[in-house]
Coordinates of N, CA and C in Angstrom, one line a residue:
M1 N 0.9 -1.2 0.0 CA 0.0 0.0 0.0 C 0.9 1.2 0.0
T2 N 0.5 2.2 -0.8 CA 1.3 3.4 -0.9 C 0.8 4.5 0.1
D3 N 1.7 5.4 0.5 CA 1.2 6.5 1.3 C 0.4 7.4 0.5
P4 N -0.6 8.1 1.2 CA -1.4 9.0 0.5 C -0.6 10.2 0.1
I5 N -1.0 10.8 -1.1 CA -0.3 12.0 -1.6 C -1.1 13.2 -1.2
D6 N -0.5 14.2 -0.6 CA -1.2 15.4 -0.1 C -1.1 16.5 -1.2
I7 N -2.2 16.7 -1.8 CA -2.4 17.7 -2.9 C -3.5 18.6 -2.4
V8 N -3.3 19.9 -2.5 CA -4.4 20.9 -2.2 C -4.6 21.7 -3.5
I9 N -5.9 21.9 -3.8 CA -6.3 22.7 -4.9 C -7.2 23.8 -4.4
Y10 N -6.8 25.1 -4.7 CA -7.7 26.2 -4.4 C -8.5 26.4 -5.6
H11 N -9.8 26.1 -5.5 CA -10.7 25.7 -6.6 C -11.9 26.6 -6.6
N12 N -12.4 26.9 -7.8 CA -13.6 27.6 -8.0 C -14.4 26.7 -9.0
P13 N -15.5 26.0 -8.5 CA -16.2 25.1 -9.3 C -16.9 25.7 -10.5
A14 N -17.0 27.1 -10.5 CA -17.7 27.8 -11.6 C -16.7 28.0 -12.8
C15 N -15.4 27.7 -12.5 CA -14.3 28.0 -13.5 C -13.9 26.7 -14.3
G16 N -14.0 26.8 -15.6 CA -13.6 25.6 -16.4 C -12.2 25.2 -16.2
T17 N -11.3 26.2 -16.1 CA -9.9 25.9 -16.0 C -9.7 25.1 -14.6
S18 N -10.3 25.6 -13.6 CA -10.2 25.0 -12.3 C -10.8 23.5 -12.3
R19 N -12.0 23.4 -13.0 CA -12.6 22.0 -13.1 C -11.7 21.1 -13.9
N20 N -11.1 21.6 -15.0 CA -10.1 20.7 -15.7 C -8.9 20.3 -14.9
T21 N -8.4 21.3 -14.1 CA -7.2 21.0 -13.3 C -7.6 19.9 -12.3
L22 N -8.7 20.1 -11.6 CA -9.1 19.1 -10.6 C -9.3 17.7 -11.2
A23 N -9.9 17.7 -12.4 CA -10.1 16.4 -13.1 C -8.7 15.7 -13.5
M24 N -7.7 16.5 -13.8 CA -6.4 15.9 -14.1 C -5.7 15.4 -12.9
I25 N -5.9 16.1 -11.8 CA -5.4 15.5 -10.5 C -6.0 14.2 -10.2
R26 N -7.3 14.1 -10.4 CA -8.1 12.8 -10.1 C -7.7 11.8 -11.2
N27 N -7.4 12.2 -12.4 CA -7.0 11.3 -13.5 C -5.6 10.6 -13.1
A28 N -4.9 11.2 -12.2 CA -3.6 10.6 -11.8 C -3.9 9.7 -10.6
G29 N -5.1 9.5 -10.2 CA -5.4 8.7 -9.1 C -5.3 9.3 -7.7
I30 N -5.3 10.6 -7.7 CA -5.1 11.4 -6.5 C -6.4 12.1 -6.1
E31 N -6.9 12.0 -4.9 CA -8.0 12.7 -4.4 C -7.5 13.9 -3.6
P32 N -7.5 15.1 -4.1 CA -6.9 16.2 -3.4 C -7.8 16.8 -2.3
H33 N -7.2 17.6 -1.5 CA -8.0 18.5 -0.6 C -8.5 19.6 -1.5
V34 N -9.8 19.8 -1.6 CA -10.4 20.8 -2.4 C -10.8 22.0 -1.5
V35 N -10.2 23.2 -1.7 CA -10.6 24.4 -0.9 C -11.3 25.3 -1.9
E36 N -12.6 25.5 -1.7 CA -13.3 26.4 -2.5 C -13.0 27.8 -1.9
Y37 N -12.0 28.4 -2.5 CA -11.4 29.6 -1.9 C -12.4 30.8 -1.9
L38 N -13.5 30.8 -2.6 CA -14.4 31.9 -2.5 C -15.2 31.8 -1.2
K39 N -15.4 30.6 -0.7 CA -16.1 30.3 0.5 C -15.1 30.4 1.7
T40 N -13.9 29.9 1.5 CA -12.9 29.8 2.5 C -11.6 30.3 2.0
P41 N -11.4 31.6 1.9 CA -10.2 32.2 1.3 C -9.0 31.9 2.2
P42 N -7.8 31.8 1.6 CA -6.6 31.7 2.4 C -6.4 32.9 3.2
S43 N -5.7 32.8 4.3 CA -5.3 34.0 5.1 C -4.3 34.8 4.3
P44 N -4.2 36.1 4.7 CA -3.2 36.9 4.0 C -1.8 36.2 4.1
R45 N -1.4 35.7 5.2 CA -0.1 35.1 5.4 C 0.1 33.9 4.5
L46 N -1.0 33.0 4.5 CA -0.9 31.8 3.6 C -0.8 32.2 2.1
L47 N -1.6 33.2 1.7 CA -1.5 33.7 0.3 C -0.1 34.2 0.0
E48 N 0.5 35.0 0.9 CA 1.8 35.4 0.7 C 2.8 34.3 0.6
Q49 N 2.6 33.2 1.4 CA 3.5 32.0 1.3 C 3.3 31.3 0.0
L50 N 2.1 31.2 -0.5 CA 1.8 30.5 -1.7 C 2.5 31.3 -2.9
V51 N 2.3 32.6 -2.9 CA 3.0 33.4 -3.9 C 4.5 33.2 -3.9
A52 N 5.1 33.3 -2.7 CA 6.5 33.1 -2.6 C 6.9 31.7 -3.1
R53 N 6.2 30.7 -2.8 CA 6.5 29.3 -3.3 C 6.3 29.2 -4.8
M54 N 5.4 30.0 -5.3 CA 5.3 29.9 -6.8 C 6.4 30.7 -7.5
G55 N 7.0 31.6 -6.7 CA 8.1 32.4 -7.3 C 7.6 33.5 -8.3
I56 N 6.4 34.0 -8.0 CA 5.8 35.0 -8.8 C 5.5 36.3 -8.0
P57 N 5.4 37.4 -8.6 CA 5.0 38.6 -7.9 C 3.5 38.5 -7.5
L58 N 3.1 39.1 -6.4 CA 1.7 39.1 -6.0 C 0.8 39.5 -7.1
R59 N 1.2 40.6 -7.9 CA 0.3 41.1 -9.0 C 0.0 40.1 -10.0
A60 N 0.9 39.1 -10.2 CA 0.7 38.0 -11.2 C -0.5 37.1 -10.8
L61 N -0.9 37.2 -9.5 CA -1.9 36.3 -9.0 C -3.3 37.0 -9.0
V62 N -3.3 38.3 -9.4 CA -4.5 39.1 -9.4 C -5.3 38.8 -10.7
R63 N -6.6 38.4 -10.5 CA -7.4 38.1 -11.6 C -8.1 39.4 -12.0
E64 N -8.2 39.7 -13.3 CA -8.8 40.9 -13.7 C -10.2 40.6 -14.3
K65 N -10.4 39.6 -15.1 CA -11.6 39.3 -15.8 C -12.7 38.9 -14.8
G66 N -13.9 39.5 -14.9 CA -15.0 39.1 -14.0 C -14.8 39.5 -12.5
T67 N -14.0 40.5 -12.3 CA -13.7 40.9 -10.9 C -13.8 42.5 -10.8
P68 N -13.8 43.0 -9.6 CA -13.8 44.5 -9.4 C -12.4 45.1 -9.6
Y69 N -11.5 44.5 -10.3 CA -10.2 44.9 -10.6 C -10.2 46.4 -11.0
E70 N -10.9 46.7 -12.1 CA -10.9 48.1 -12.6 C -11.5 49.1 -11.6
E71 N -12.6 48.7 -11.0 CA -13.3 49.6 -10.1 C -12.4 50.0 -8.9
L72 N -11.6 49.0 -8.5 CA -10.7 49.2 -7.3 C -9.4 49.9 -7.7
G73 N -9.2 50.1 -9.0 CA -8.0 50.8 -9.5 C -6.7 49.9 -9.2
L74 N -6.9 48.6 -9.3 CA -5.7 47.7 -9.0 C -4.6 47.7 -10.1
G75 N -4.9 48.3 -11.2 CA -3.8 48.5 -12.2 C -2.8 49.6 -11.9
D76 N -3.1 50.3 -10.9 CA -2.2 51.5 -10.5 C -0.9 50.9 -10.0
P77 N 0.2 51.2 -10.7 CA 1.5 50.7 -10.3 C 2.0 51.2 -9.0
A78 N 1.4 52.3 -8.5 CA 1.8 52.8 -7.2 C 1.3 52.0 -6.0
L79 N 0.3 51.1 -6.2 CA -0.2 50.3 -5.1 C 0.9 49.4 -4.6
T80 N 0.9 49.2 -3.3 CA 1.8 48.3 -2.6 C 1.3 46.9 -2.6
D81 N 2.1 45.9 -2.4 CA 1.6 44.5 -2.3 C 0.6 44.5 -1.1
G82 N 0.9 45.2 -0.1 CA -0.1 45.2 1.1 C -1.4 45.6 0.7
Q83 N -1.5 46.7 -0.2 CA -2.8 47.2 -0.6 C -3.5 46.2 -1.5
I84 N -2.7 45.6 -2.4 CA -3.3 44.5 -3.3 C -3.8 43.3 -2.5
L85 N -3.0 42.9 -1.5 CA -3.3 41.8 -0.7 C -4.6 42.1 0.1
D86 N -4.8 43.3 0.6 CA -6.0 43.7 1.3 C -7.2 43.6 0.4
A87 N -7.0 44.1 -0.9 CA -8.1 44.0 -1.8 C -8.5 42.5 -2.1
M88 N -7.5 41.7 -2.2 CA -7.7 40.2 -2.5 C -8.5 39.6 -1.3
M89 N -8.2 40.0 -0.1 CA -8.9 39.5 1.1 C -10.3 40.0 1.2
Q90 N -10.5 41.2 0.8 CA -11.9 41.7 0.8 C -12.7 41.2 -0.4
H91 N -12.1 40.8 -1.5 CA -12.7 40.3 -2.7 C -12.0 39.1 -3.2
P92 N -12.2 37.9 -2.6 CA -11.4 36.7 -3.0 C -11.5 36.4 -4.5
I93 N -12.6 36.9 -5.2 CA -12.7 36.6 -6.6 C -11.5 37.2 -7.3
L94 N -10.7 38.1 -6.7 CA -9.5 38.7 -7.3 C -8.3 37.7 -7.3
I95 N -8.4 36.6 -6.5 CA -7.4 35.6 -6.5 C -7.5 34.7 -7.7
N96 N -6.5 34.7 -8.6 CA -6.6 33.9 -9.7 C -6.5 32.4 -9.3
R97 N -7.1 31.6 -10.1 CA -7.2 30.2 -9.8 C -7.0 29.3 -11.1
P98 N -6.8 28.0 -10.8 CA -6.6 27.3 -9.6 C -5.2 27.3 -9.2
I99 N -5.0 27.3 -7.9 CA -3.6 27.2 -7.3 C -3.5 25.8 -6.8
V100 N -2.5 25.1 -7.1 CA -2.3 23.7 -6.7 C -1.0 23.6 -5.9
V101 N -1.1 22.9 -4.7 CA 0.0 22.7 -3.9 C 0.3 21.2 -3.8
S102 N 1.5 20.8 -4.2 CA 1.8 19.4 -4.2 C 3.2 19.2 -3.6
P103 N 3.6 18.0 -3.3 CA 5.0 17.7 -2.8 C 6.1 18.2 -3.8
L104 N 5.7 18.4 -5.1 CA 6.6 18.8 -6.1 C 6.6 20.3 -6.4
G105 N 5.8 21.1 -5.7 CA 5.8 22.5 -5.9 C 4.4 23.1 -5.8
V106 N 4.3 24.4 -6.1 CA 3.1 25.2 -6.0 C 3.0 25.9 -7.4
K107 N 1.8 25.8 -8.0 CA 1.6 26.5 -9.3 C 0.3 27.1 -9.4
L108 N 0.2 28.2 -10.1 CA -1.0 28.7 -10.7 C -1.3 28.0 -11.9
C109 N -2.3 27.1 -12.0 CA -2.4 26.2 -13.1 C -3.3 26.8 -14.2
R110 N -2.7 27.8 -14.9 CA -3.3 28.4 -16.1 C -2.3 28.4 -17.2
P111 N -2.5 27.6 -18.2 CA -3.6 26.7 -18.5 C -3.6 25.5 -17.5
S112 N -4.7 24.8 -17.5 CA -4.9 23.7 -16.6 C -3.8 22.6 -16.6
E113 N -3.3 22.4 -17.8 CA -2.3 21.3 -18.0 C -1.0 21.6 -17.2
V114 N -0.8 22.8 -16.8 CA 0.4 23.1 -15.9 C 0.5 22.2 -14.7
V115 N -0.7 21.7 -14.3 CA -0.7 20.9 -13.1 C 0.1 19.6 -13.3
L116 N 0.2 19.1 -14.6 CA 1.0 17.9 -14.9 C 2.4 18.0 -14.4
E117 N 2.9 19.3 -14.4 CA 4.3 19.5 -14.0 C 4.6 19.2 -12.5
I118 N 3.6 19.2 -11.7 CA 3.8 19.1 -10.3 C 3.0 17.9 -9.7
L119 N 2.5 17.0 -10.5 CA 1.8 15.8 -10.0 C 2.9 14.7 -9.8
P120 N 2.9 14.1 -8.6 CA 3.9 13.1 -8.4 C 3.5 11.7 -9.0
Q121 N 2.4 11.6 -9.6 CA 2.0 10.4 -10.2 C 1.6 10.7 -11.7
E122 N 1.8 9.7 -12.5 CA 1.4 9.8 -13.9 C -0.1 9.7 -14.1
Q123 N -0.6 10.3 -15.2 CA -2.0 10.1 -15.6 C -2.3 8.7 -15.8
K124 N -3.5 8.3 -15.4 CA -3.9 6.9 -15.4 C -4.5 6.5 -16.8
G125 N -4.8 7.5 -17.6 CA -5.4 7.2 -18.9 C -5.6 8.5 -19.7
A126 N -6.3 8.5 -20.7 CA -6.6 9.6 -21.6 C -7.3 10.7 -20.8
F127 N -7.1 12.0 -21.2 CA -7.8 13.1 -20.6 C -8.0 14.1 -21.7
A128 N -9.3 14.6 -21.8 CA -9.6 15.7 -22.6 C -10.3 16.8 -21.8
K129 N -9.9 18.0 -22.0 CA -10.6 19.1 -21.3 C -12.0 19.2 -21.7
E130 N -12.8 20.0 -20.9 CA -14.2 20.2 -21.2 C -14.5 20.6 -22.6
D131 N -13.6 21.4 -23.2 CA -13.8 21.9 -24.6 C -13.4 20.8 -25.6
G132 N -13.0 19.6 -25.2 CA -12.6 18.6 -26.1 C -11.1 18.5 -26.4
Q133 N -10.3 19.5 -26.0 CA -8.9 19.4 -26.3 C -8.3 18.3 -25.6
I134 N -7.6 17.4 -26.3 CA -6.9 16.2 -25.7 C -5.6 16.7 -25.2
V135 N -5.4 16.4 -23.9 CA -4.2 16.8 -23.2 C -3.3 15.6 -22.9
V136 N -3.9 14.4 -22.6 CA -3.2 13.2 -22.3 C -3.8 12.1 -23.2
D137 N -2.9 11.3 -23.7 CA -3.3 10.2 -24.6 C -3.7 9.0 -23.8
A138 N -4.1 7.9 -24.5 CA -4.6 6.7 -23.8 C -3.6 6.0 -22.9
S139 N -2.3 6.2 -23.2 CA -1.2 5.6 -22.4 C -0.8 6.5 -21.2
G140 N -1.5 7.6 -21.1 CA -1.2 8.5 -20.0 C -0.1 9.5 -20.2
R141 N 0.3 9.7 -21.5 CA 1.4 10.6 -21.8 C 0.8 12.0 -22.3
R142 N 1.4 13.0 -21.9 CA 1.0 14.4 -22.3 C 1.1 14.5 -23.8
V143 N 0.1 15.1 -24.4 CA 0.1 15.3 -25.9 C 0.8 16.5 -26.2

């Protein structure tokens, strides 16, 4: 028997990219911890840690589409990371998704197949995204 693999996905079930990412994790035979971050957002400290582990600037994690990004003036380069983080805490929809945490790293999985880079197990079979795009062939290899 193998030890369980601890994978966390910060997920929005209304997002196709997030659903595809979750499905690829499951296609590897892993049942992740699913955090619906709009209902249970990460703390400011945890979000800062995730960003640091991804090796990206905080601004790279801010979602613009379908959010109050423009109304809040978040494109202003004079805003500090603290101000951006405060906005993300007040409006979790501003946190881009899905974020996946695995033993092999942390990634913002956009596009969804980025998750394949940090899964510790191979895909168990073919996988096609919701739009029909084939990502993994029948032998479990990335296309």
